[in-house]
Short mmCIF file of C-alpha atoms in Angstrom, two decimals:
data_model
loop_
_atom_site.label_atom_id
_atom_site.label_comp_id
_atom_site.label_asym_id
_atom_site.label_seq_id
_atom_site.Cartn_x
_atom_site.Cartn_y
_atom_site.Cartn_z
CA UNK S 1 -14.78 -16.15 -3.25
CA UNK S 2 -16.37 -19.04 -5.16
CA UNK S 3 -17.91 -18.42 -8.55
CA UNK S 4 -16.61 -17.24 -11.91
CA UNK S 5 -14.07 -14.42 -11.80
CA UNK S 6 -14.80 -11.89 -14.58
CA UNK S 7 -11.87 -9.54 -15.02
CA UNK S 8 -13.89 -7.01 -16.99
CA UNK S 9 -15.05 -3.43 -17.17
CA UNK S 10 -18.77 -2.81 -17.75
CA UNK S 11 -19.46 -0.01 -20.21
CA UNK S 12 -22.81 1.82 -20.39
CA UNK S 13 -24.90 0.66 -23.35
CA UNK S 14 -28.04 2.44 -24.60
CA UNK S 15 -28.15 4.34 -21.28
CA UNK S 16 -29.92 1.55 -19.32
CA UNK S 17 -27.83 -1.57 -20.09
CA UNK S 18 -24.23 -2.68 -19.66
CA UNK S 19 -21.79 -4.29 -22.10
CA UNK S 20 -18.46 -5.98 -21.39
CA UNK S 21 -15.94 -7.97 -23.41
CA UNK S 22 -13.89 -10.58 -21.57
CA UNK S 23 -11.94 -13.80 -22.28
CA UNK S 24 -13.51 -16.85 -20.61
CA UNK S 25 -12.12 -20.37 -20.51
CA UNK S 26 -14.08 -23.08 -22.32
CA UNK S 27 -14.54 -25.04 -19.07
CA UNK S 28 -16.15 -22.01 -17.41
CA UNK S 29 -18.43 -21.45 -20.41
CA UNK S 30 -19.65 -25.03 -20.08
CA UNK S 31 -20.28 -24.56 -16.33
CA UNK S 32 -21.81 -21.08 -16.33
CA UNK S 33 -23.91 -20.86 -19.47
CA UNK S 34 -27.41 -22.05 -20.32
CA UNK S 35 -29.67 -22.04 -23.36
CA UNK S 36 -33.09 -20.41 -23.11
CA UNK S 37 -35.30 -22.11 -25.76
CA UNK S 38 -37.58 -19.05 -25.75
CA UNK S 39 -34.71 -16.94 -27.07
CA UNK S 40 -32.56 -19.37 -29.04
CA UNK S 41 -33.28 -21.19 -32.28
CA UNK S 42 -33.73 -24.97 -32.19
CA UNK S 43 -30.44 -26.78 -31.71
CA UNK S 44 -29.08 -28.27 -34.94
CA UNK S 45 -27.48 -31.64 -34.25
CA UNK S 46 -25.85 -31.53 -37.67
CA UNK S 47 -24.19 -28.17 -36.99
CA UNK S 48 -22.90 -29.34 -33.63
CA UNK S 49 -21.52 -32.55 -35.17
CA UNK S 50 -19.85 -30.57 -37.95
CA UNK S 51 -18.01 -28.35 -35.43
CA UNK S 52 -17.14 -31.37 -33.26
CA UNK S 53 -15.72 -33.20 -36.27
CA UNK S 54 -13.69 -30.10 -37.16
CA UNK S 55 -12.19 -30.09 -33.65
CA UNK S 56 -11.55 -33.84 -33.50
CA UNK S 57 -10.13 -34.40 -36.99
CA UNK S 58 -7.64 -31.56 -36.69
CA UNK S 59 -6.69 -32.53 -33.12
CA UNK S 60 -6.72 -28.89 -32.04
CA UNK S 61 -5.27 -28.05 -28.63
CA UNK S 62 -6.42 -24.44 -28.87
CA UNK S 63 -9.45 -22.96 -30.57
CA UNK S 64 -9.90 -19.52 -32.08
CA UNK S 65 -13.64 -19.26 -32.62
CA UNK S 66 -15.31 -15.92 -33.15
CA UNK S 67 -16.78 -14.03 -30.18
CA UNK S 68 -19.61 -15.66 -28.24
CA UNK S 69 -22.50 -13.43 -27.16
CA UNK S 70 -24.02 -13.95 -23.70
CA UNK S 71 -26.62 -12.18 -21.59
CA UNK S 72 -26.85 -11.63 -17.82
CA UNK S 73 -30.41 -10.67 -16.93
CA UNK S 74 -29.96 -10.39 -13.16
CA UNK S 75 -27.40 -7.74 -12.23
CA UNK S 76 -27.62 -9.02 -8.64
CA UNK S 77 -25.85 -12.20 -9.82
CA UNK S 78 -22.64 -10.17 -9.91
CA UNK S 79 -20.60 -9.69 -6.75
CA UNK S 80 -17.57 -7.49 -6.17
CA UNK S 81 -14.34 -8.49 -4.45
CA UNK S 82 -10.79 -7.21 -4.23
CA UNK S 83 -9.88 -9.12 -7.41
CA UNK S 84 -12.82 -7.75 -9.40
CA UNK S 85 -16.29 -8.89 -10.35
CA UNK S 86 -17.54 -12.42 -9.71
CA UNK S 87 -20.52 -14.31 -11.06
CA UNK S 88 -22.14 -15.87 -8.00
CA UNK S 89 -22.17 -19.72 -7.76
CA UNK S 90 -25.26 -21.20 -9.41
CA UNK S 91 -25.77 -18.17 -11.67
CA UNK S 92 -26.02 -18.67 -15.41
CA UNK S 93 -25.24 -16.58 -18.47
CA UNK S 94 -27.78 -17.03 -21.26
CA UNK S 95 -26.28 -17.87 -24.67
CA UNK S 96 -27.47 -15.50 -27.41
CA UNK S 97 -24.96 -16.44 -30.10
CA UNK S 98 -22.55 -19.41 -30.10
CA UNK S 99 -24.63 -22.28 -28.70
CA UNK S 100 -23.37 -24.77 -31.29
CA UNK S 101 -19.74 -23.86 -30.69
CA UNK S 102 -20.08 -24.20 -26.91
CA UNK S 103 -22.04 -27.47 -27.12
CA UNK S 104 -19.56 -28.90 -29.65
CA UNK S 105 -16.70 -28.14 -27.27
CA UNK S 106 -18.61 -29.87 -24.48
CA UNK S 107 -19.24 -32.87 -26.70
CA UNK S 108 -15.54 -33.16 -27.65
CA UNK S 109 -14.62 -32.93 -23.96
CA UNK S 110 -16.98 -35.85 -23.19
CA UNK S 111 -15.57 -37.92 -26.06
CA UNK S 112 -11.99 -37.34 -24.92
CA UNK S 113 -12.96 -38.28 -21.35
CA UNK S 114 -14.51 -41.54 -22.61
CA UNK S 115 -11.37 -42.24 -24.61
CA UNK S 116 -9.18 -41.63 -21.55
CA UNK S 117 -11.31 -43.94 -19.36
CA UNK S 118 -11.25 -46.64 -22.02
CA UNK S 119 -7.45 -46.55 -22.21
CA UNK S 120 -7.15 -46.37 -18.40
CA UNK S 121 -8.98 -49.71 -18.21
CA UNK S 122 -6.42 -51.16 -20.62
CA UNK S 123 -3.62 -49.73 -18.45
CA UNK S 124 -5.14 -51.42 -15.37
CA UNK S 125 -5.34 -54.75 -17.21
CA UNK S 126 -1.73 -54.43 -18.37
CA UNK S 127 -0.58 -53.65 -14.81
CA UNK S 128 -2.11 -56.93 -13.66
CA UNK S 129 -0.36 -58.76 -16.52
CA UNK S 130 2.94 -57.10 -15.60
CA UNK S 131 2.66 -58.23 -11.96
CA UNK S 132 2.15 -61.77 -13.17
CA UNK S 133 5.01 -61.57 -15.71
CA UNK S 134 7.40 -58.84 -14.47
CA UNK S 135 10.16 -59.90 -16.88
CA UNK S 136 8.00 -59.75 -20.02
CA UNK S 137 9.43 -56.85 -22.07
CA UNK S 138 6.52 -56.77 -24.55
CA UNK S 139 4.00 -56.16 -21.75
CA UNK S 140 6.26 -53.48 -20.23
CA UNK S 141 6.58 -51.72 -23.59
CA UNK S 142 2.83 -51.90 -24.30
CA UNK S 143 2.11 -50.55 -20.80
CA UNK S 144 4.50 -47.63 -21.31
CA UNK S 145 2.91 -46.79 -24.67
CA UNK S 146 -0.62 -46.98 -23.25
CA UNK S 147 0.29 -44.72 -20.32
CA UNK S 148 1.81 -42.24 -22.77
CA UNK S 149 -1.36 -42.31 -24.89
CA UNK S 150 -3.56 -41.65 -21.83
CA UNK S 151 -1.33 -38.75 -20.83
CA UNK S 152 -1.38 -37.33 -24.37
CA UNK S 153 -5.19 -37.47 -24.69
CA UNK S 154 -5.75 -36.02 -21.22
CA UNK S 155 -3.27 -33.21 -21.89
CA UNK S 156 -5.07 -32.37 -25.12
CA UNK S 157 -8.44 -32.38 -23.33
CA UNK S 158 -7.19 -30.06 -20.59
CA UNK S 159 -5.59 -27.67 -23.07
CA UNK S 160 -8.85 -27.54 -25.02
CA UNK S 161 -10.83 -26.82 -21.84
CA UNK S 162 -8.34 -24.12 -20.82
CA UNK S 163 -8.63 -22.35 -24.19
CA UNK S 164 -10.21 -18.93 -23.93
CA UNK S 165 -12.99 -17.60 -26.13
CA UNK S 166 -13.73 -13.91 -26.56
CA UNK S 167 -17.11 -13.23 -24.96
CA UNK S 168 -19.43 -10.24 -25.19
CA UNK S 169 -21.75 -10.00 -22.19
CA UNK S 170 -24.90 -7.85 -22.29
CA UNK S 171 -26.09 -6.97 -18.80
CA UNK S 172 -29.65 -6.13 -17.78
CA UNK S 173 -31.56 -7.26 -20.91
CA UNK S 174 -35.06 -8.65 -20.50
CA UNK S 175 -36.20 -11.81 -22.31
CA UNK S 176 -37.89 -9.73 -25.02
CA UNK S 177 -34.79 -7.62 -25.50
CA UNK S 178 -32.68 -10.79 -25.75
CA UNK S 179 -35.00 -12.08 -28.49
CA UNK S 180 -34.61 -8.82 -30.40
CA UNK S 181 -30.81 -8.90 -30.05
CA UNK S 182 -30.69 -12.54 -31.17
CA UNK S 183 -32.73 -11.61 -34.24
CA UNK S 184 -30.49 -8.64 -35.03
CA UNK S 185 -27.34 -10.79 -34.74
CA UNK S 186 -28.63 -13.59 -36.97
CA UNK S 187 -30.93 -11.87 -39.47
CA UNK S 188 -28.13 -10.43 -41.61
CA UNK S 189 -25.48 -13.13 -41.26
CA UNK S 190 -23.52 -13.54 -44.50
CA UNK S 191 -21.72 -16.84 -44.83
CA UNK S 192 -18.08 -16.76 -45.95
CA UNK S 193 -17.68 -18.31 -49.39
CA UNK S 194 -15.73 -21.53 -49.77
CA UNK S 195 -13.19 -19.65 -51.87
CA UNK S 196 -12.31 -17.31 -48.98
CA UNK S 197 -12.20 -20.27 -46.62
CA UNK S 198 -9.75 -22.18 -48.79
CA UNK S 199 -7.62 -19.14 -49.58
CA UNK S 200 -7.27 -17.92 -45.97
CA UNK S 201 -7.86 -20.96 -43.72
CA UNK S 202 -4.46 -22.23 -42.57
CA UNK S 203 -5.75 -24.84 -40.11
CA UNK S 204 -6.37 -27.39 -42.85
CA UNK S 205 -2.86 -28.26 -44.14
CA UNK S 206 -4.22 -28.98 -47.63
CA UNK S 207 -5.23 -25.31 -47.89
CA UNK S 208 -1.63 -24.31 -47.15
CA UNK S 209 -0.41 -26.53 -49.99
CA UNK S 210 -2.93 -25.00 -52.40
CA UNK S 211 -2.12 -21.45 -51.32
CA UNK S 212 1.60 -22.01 -51.89
CA UNK S 213 1.05 -23.43 -55.38
CA UNK S 214 -1.40 -20.68 -56.38
CA UNK S 215 1.07 -18.02 -55.25
CA UNK S 216 4.14 -19.46 -56.97
CA UNK S 217 3.17 -21.67 -59.92
CA UNK S 218 3.67 -19.58 -63.07
CA UNK S 219 1.45 -21.77 -65.26
CA UNK S 220 -1.44 -21.79 -62.78
CA UNK S 221 -1.23 -18.02 -62.26
CA UNK S 222 -1.33 -17.56 -66.03
CA UNK S 223 -4.38 -19.85 -66.37
CA UNK S 224 -6.20 -17.93 -63.61
CA UNK S 225 -7.58 -18.89 -60.21
CA UNK S 226 -10.99 -17.51 -59.22
CA UNK S 227 -11.45 -16.15 -55.70
CA UNK S 228 -15.24 -15.82 -55.88
CA UNK S 229 -17.76 -18.52 -55.02
CA UNK S 230 -18.05 -19.98 -58.53
CA UNK S 231 -16.95 -19.75 -62.13
CA UNK S 232 -19.46 -18.30 -64.59
CA UNK S 233 -19.66 -19.09 -68.29
CA UNK S 234 -18.16 -15.66 -69.03
CA UNK S 235 -15.21 -16.20 -66.72
CA UNK S 236 -11.79 -16.78 -68.27
CA UNK S 237 -10.21 -18.22 -65.11
CA UNK S 238 -9.23 -21.87 -65.32
CA UNK S 239 -10.15 -22.95 -61.78
CA UNK S 240 -11.12 -21.78 -58.28
CA UNK S 241 -9.89 -22.52 -54.77
CA UNK S 242 -12.71 -24.99 -54.08
CA UNK S 243 -12.06 -26.78 -57.39
CA UNK S 244 -8.36 -26.90 -56.56
CA UNK S 245 -9.18 -28.38 -53.16
CA UNK S 246 -11.12 -31.29 -54.67
CA UNK S 247 -8.58 -31.71 -57.51
CA UNK S 248 -5.66 -31.88 -55.06
CA UNK S 249 -7.58 -34.31 -52.84
CA UNK S 250 -8.17 -36.65 -55.78
CA UNK S 251 -4.56 -36.35 -56.94
CA UNK S 252 -3.17 -37.18 -53.49
CA UNK S 253 -5.68 -39.84 -52.38
CA UNK S 254 -7.71 -41.02 -55.39
CA UNK S 255 -10.83 -40.24 -53.36
CA UNK S 256 -13.43 -37.49 -53.28
CA UNK S 257 -13.04 -36.43 -49.63
CA UNK S 258 -9.81 -35.61 -47.78
CA UNK S 259 -8.98 -37.82 -44.81
CA UNK S 260 -7.30 -37.35 -41.46
CA UNK S 261 -4.52 -39.60 -42.76
CA UNK S 262 -3.83 -37.16 -45.63
CA UNK S 263 -3.81 -34.18 -43.23
CA UNK S 264 -1.33 -36.01 -40.99
CA UNK S 265 1.00 -36.81 -43.90
CA UNK S 266 0.90 -33.22 -45.19
CA UNK S 267 1.74 -31.86 -41.73
CA UNK S 268 4.73 -34.21 -41.53
CA UNK S 269 6.09 -33.27 -44.98
CA UNK S 270 4.26 -30.31 -46.59
CA UNK S 271 7.04 -29.57 -49.09
CA UNK S 272 6.57 -32.95 -50.81
CA UNK S 273 2.87 -32.32 -51.45
CA UNK S 274 3.54 -28.76 -52.60
CA UNK S 275 6.10 -30.10 -55.07
CA UNK S 276 3.70 -32.81 -56.34
CA UNK S 277 1.01 -30.22 -57.05
CA UNK S 278 3.58 -27.97 -58.76
CA UNK S 279 4.66 -30.91 -60.94
CA UNK S 280 1.04 -31.69 -61.83
CA UNK S 281 0.16 -28.21 -63.09
CA UNK S 282 3.59 -27.47 -64.60
CA UNK S 283 3.26 -30.60 -66.73
CA UNK S 284 -0.46 -30.46 -67.53
CA UNK S 285 -1.18 -26.79 -68.25
CA UNK S 286 1.37 -26.41 -71.11
CA UNK S 287 -0.51 -29.29 -72.82
CA UNK S 288 -3.82 -27.43 -72.58
CA UNK S 289 -5.06 -24.49 -74.68
CA UNK S 290 -3.46 -21.10 -74.05
CA UNK S 291 -6.54 -20.04 -72.07
CA UNK S 292 -7.80 -23.37 -70.66
CA UNK S 293 -10.58 -21.69 -68.69
CA UNK S 294 -12.49 -20.53 -71.78
CA UNK S 295 -15.87 -22.31 -72.07
CA UNK S 296 -15.17 -23.51 -75.63
CA UNK S 297 -12.65 -25.96 -74.20
CA UNK S 298 -13.42 -29.09 -72.14
CA UNK S 299 -10.40 -28.18 -69.98
CA UNK S 300 -12.65 -25.58 -68.30
CA UNK S 301 -14.88 -28.36 -66.93
CA UNK S 302 -14.54 -29.23 -63.26
CA UNK S 303 -15.29 -32.88 -64.03
CA UNK S 304 -12.43 -32.92 -66.55
CA UNK S 305 -9.92 -31.31 -64.16
CA UNK S 306 -10.79 -33.65 -61.28
CA UNK S 307 -10.78 -36.72 -63.53
CA UNK S 308 -7.27 -35.95 -64.79
CA UNK S 309 -6.12 -35.73 -61.15
CA UNK S 310 -7.91 -39.01 -60.38
CA UNK S 311 -6.19 -40.67 -63.36
CA UNK S 312 -2.78 -39.24 -62.35
CA UNK S 313 -3.19 -40.62 -58.82
CA UNK S 314 -2.90 -44.12 -60.25
CA UNK S 315 0.63 -43.28 -61.44
CA UNK S 316 1.73 -41.06 -58.53
CA UNK S 317 2.21 -43.84 -55.99
CA UNK S 318 3.18 -47.45 -56.49
CA UNK S 319 2.67 -49.73 -53.47
CA UNK S 320 2.34 -46.59 -51.36
CA UNK S 321 5.68 -45.18 -52.53
CA UNK S 322 6.22 -42.03 -54.61
CA UNK S 323 7.01 -42.68 -58.30
CA UNK S 324 9.65 -40.29 -59.67
CA UNK S 325 8.51 -40.17 -63.31
CA UNK S 326 4.78 -40.18 -62.57
CA UNK S 327 4.09 -37.05 -64.65
CA UNK S 328 4.90 -39.00 -67.83
CA UNK S 329 1.33 -40.35 -67.65
CA UNK S 330 0.15 -36.84 -68.58
CA UNK S 331 1.84 -37.22 -71.97
CA UNK S 332 -1.49 -38.52 -73.35
CA UNK S 333 -2.65 -34.89 -73.46
CA UNK S 334 0.00 -33.93 -76.01
CA UNK S 335 -2.08 -32.89 -79.04
CA UNK S 336 -5.33 -33.77 -77.22
CA UNK S 337 -8.53 -32.35 -78.74
CA UNK S 338 -9.86 -30.06 -75.99
CA UNK S 339 -12.78 -28.78 -78.07
CA UNK S 340 -16.39 -29.91 -77.72
CA UNK S 341 -16.03 -31.58 -81.11
CA UNK S 342 -13.84 -34.36 -79.72
CA UNK S 343 -15.57 -37.39 -81.27
CA UNK S 344 -14.29 -39.87 -78.70
CA UNK S 345 -15.73 -37.79 -75.85
CA UNK S 346 -18.98 -37.17 -77.75
CA UNK S 347 -19.38 -40.93 -78.13
CA UNK S 348 -18.98 -41.42 -74.36
CA UNK S 349 -20.86 -38.40 -72.99
CA UNK S 350 -23.03 -36.99 -75.74
CA UNK S 351 -23.81 -33.32 -76.36
CA UNK S 352 -26.07 -30.88 -74.57
CA UNK S 353 -28.61 -28.70 -76.38
CA UNK S 354 -26.03 -25.91 -76.58
CA UNK S 355 -23.66 -28.17 -78.52
CA UNK S 356 -21.23 -28.70 -75.66
CA UNK S 357 -20.07 -31.99 -74.16
CA UNK S 358 -22.23 -33.27 -71.32
CA UNK S 359 -19.54 -32.86 -68.66
CA UNK S 360 -21.81 -31.33 -66.02
CA UNK S 361 -20.27 -32.09 -62.64
CA UNK S 362 -21.92 -34.89 -60.63
CA UNK S 363 -21.21 -35.82 -57.02
CA UNK S 364 -21.63 -39.49 -57.87
CA UNK S 365 -18.32 -39.34 -59.83
CA UNK S 366 -19.89 -41.54 -62.54
CA UNK S 367 -18.54 -39.28 -65.28
CA UNK S 368 -15.18 -39.14 -63.54
CA UNK S 369 -14.96 -42.92 -63.76
CA UNK S 370 -15.74 -42.90 -67.48
CA UNK S 371 -13.12 -40.20 -68.11
CA UNK S 372 -10.48 -42.06 -66.08
CA UNK S 373 -11.24 -45.20 -68.09
CA UNK S 374 -10.81 -43.20 -71.32
CA UNK S 375 -7.46 -41.78 -70.15
CA UNK S 376 -6.25 -45.24 -69.11
CA UNK S 377 -7.12 -46.60 -72.54
CA UNK S 378 -5.17 -43.77 -74.20
CA UNK S 379 -2.18 -44.57 -72.02
CA UNK S 380 -2.46 -48.30 -72.58
CA UNK S 381 -3.10 -49.06 -68.89
CA UNK S 382 -5.16 -51.89 -67.51
CA UNK S 383 -8.58 -50.34 -66.88
CA UNK S 384 -9.24 -50.20 -63.11
CA UNK S 385 -12.41 -51.48 -61.49
CA UNK S 386 -13.07 -47.99 -60.08
CA UNK S 387 -12.95 -46.50 -63.54
CA UNK S 388 -15.53 -48.89 -64.93
CA UNK S 389 -17.85 -48.60 -61.91
#
């Protein structure tokens, strides 16, 4: 029988409705679901792009999204066969929760298809070249590589489409009841804090590096790592998982945002990056106050922590190669004045009304640049263009 096979058991729900939980392949979700604008919120292009980017940058072959909630208004759309229940051809399940996830998967599928077709055209052109020059080894090698790339992308696309998502299907709801259910699902949604994301998310390889260092670095454990969303002025912890994420990114890349290139390198050799982060904190923290997270010290400032990592990045790699004695650059912090009475820092940043250094974190990284310049001067380095920008 044509249609979508649903190997599920329908359980009574509120006496007059049905409820079933079943795994459904992504391809079938794309073919058998629809969005009712009378029930759903307006589609957010930004949210869909964010999920699509997540899928594309991490090159996931399988996805493990949370359950998608669907509704089947017409019970007559279901048919029974020897193998179980079927959704009749042409029938649609209305999406109550998960529209952005489903649409993002569809978008990634389209992008991978375009990529495959683009490379297939190059394969066709290379085949023509090979017929004209059958003895040309360079053309033969390029053709083999291009065919392999097409096969790799298509395999990834098919594996993504064959991934299964957990689906809850409500059966027999009216449009008004769907609206109520949608409201109930989304009215009390509590977003997971960044700290929980960084401390438990293992898909991003940088999180794995951070988790390993937090668990095993004696100096960092002693300084304190916050698991809540932010650090308050009364908190004695030195840093948090989200601060560590940006600090590690700047140490490894010298940039504010992690890149796919960094993720690829960490996956290839995670132990090297774990060791680098261990070296960074094992060298730096003994040069800081005993409790570096206390607000009376500039070491508790996020801008200060990130700027030190940014400065250290300039010594970590030379011509793209790891420098063995790179931690010696942190020797400038031996006897460093970490108080808010540091005259050199006051001259550069000024004081706030509360008498503390104006090291309030800015996304522009302007203060980071000034701090890096200061550290370079202390070390006797040539001041970089980025630092003076």
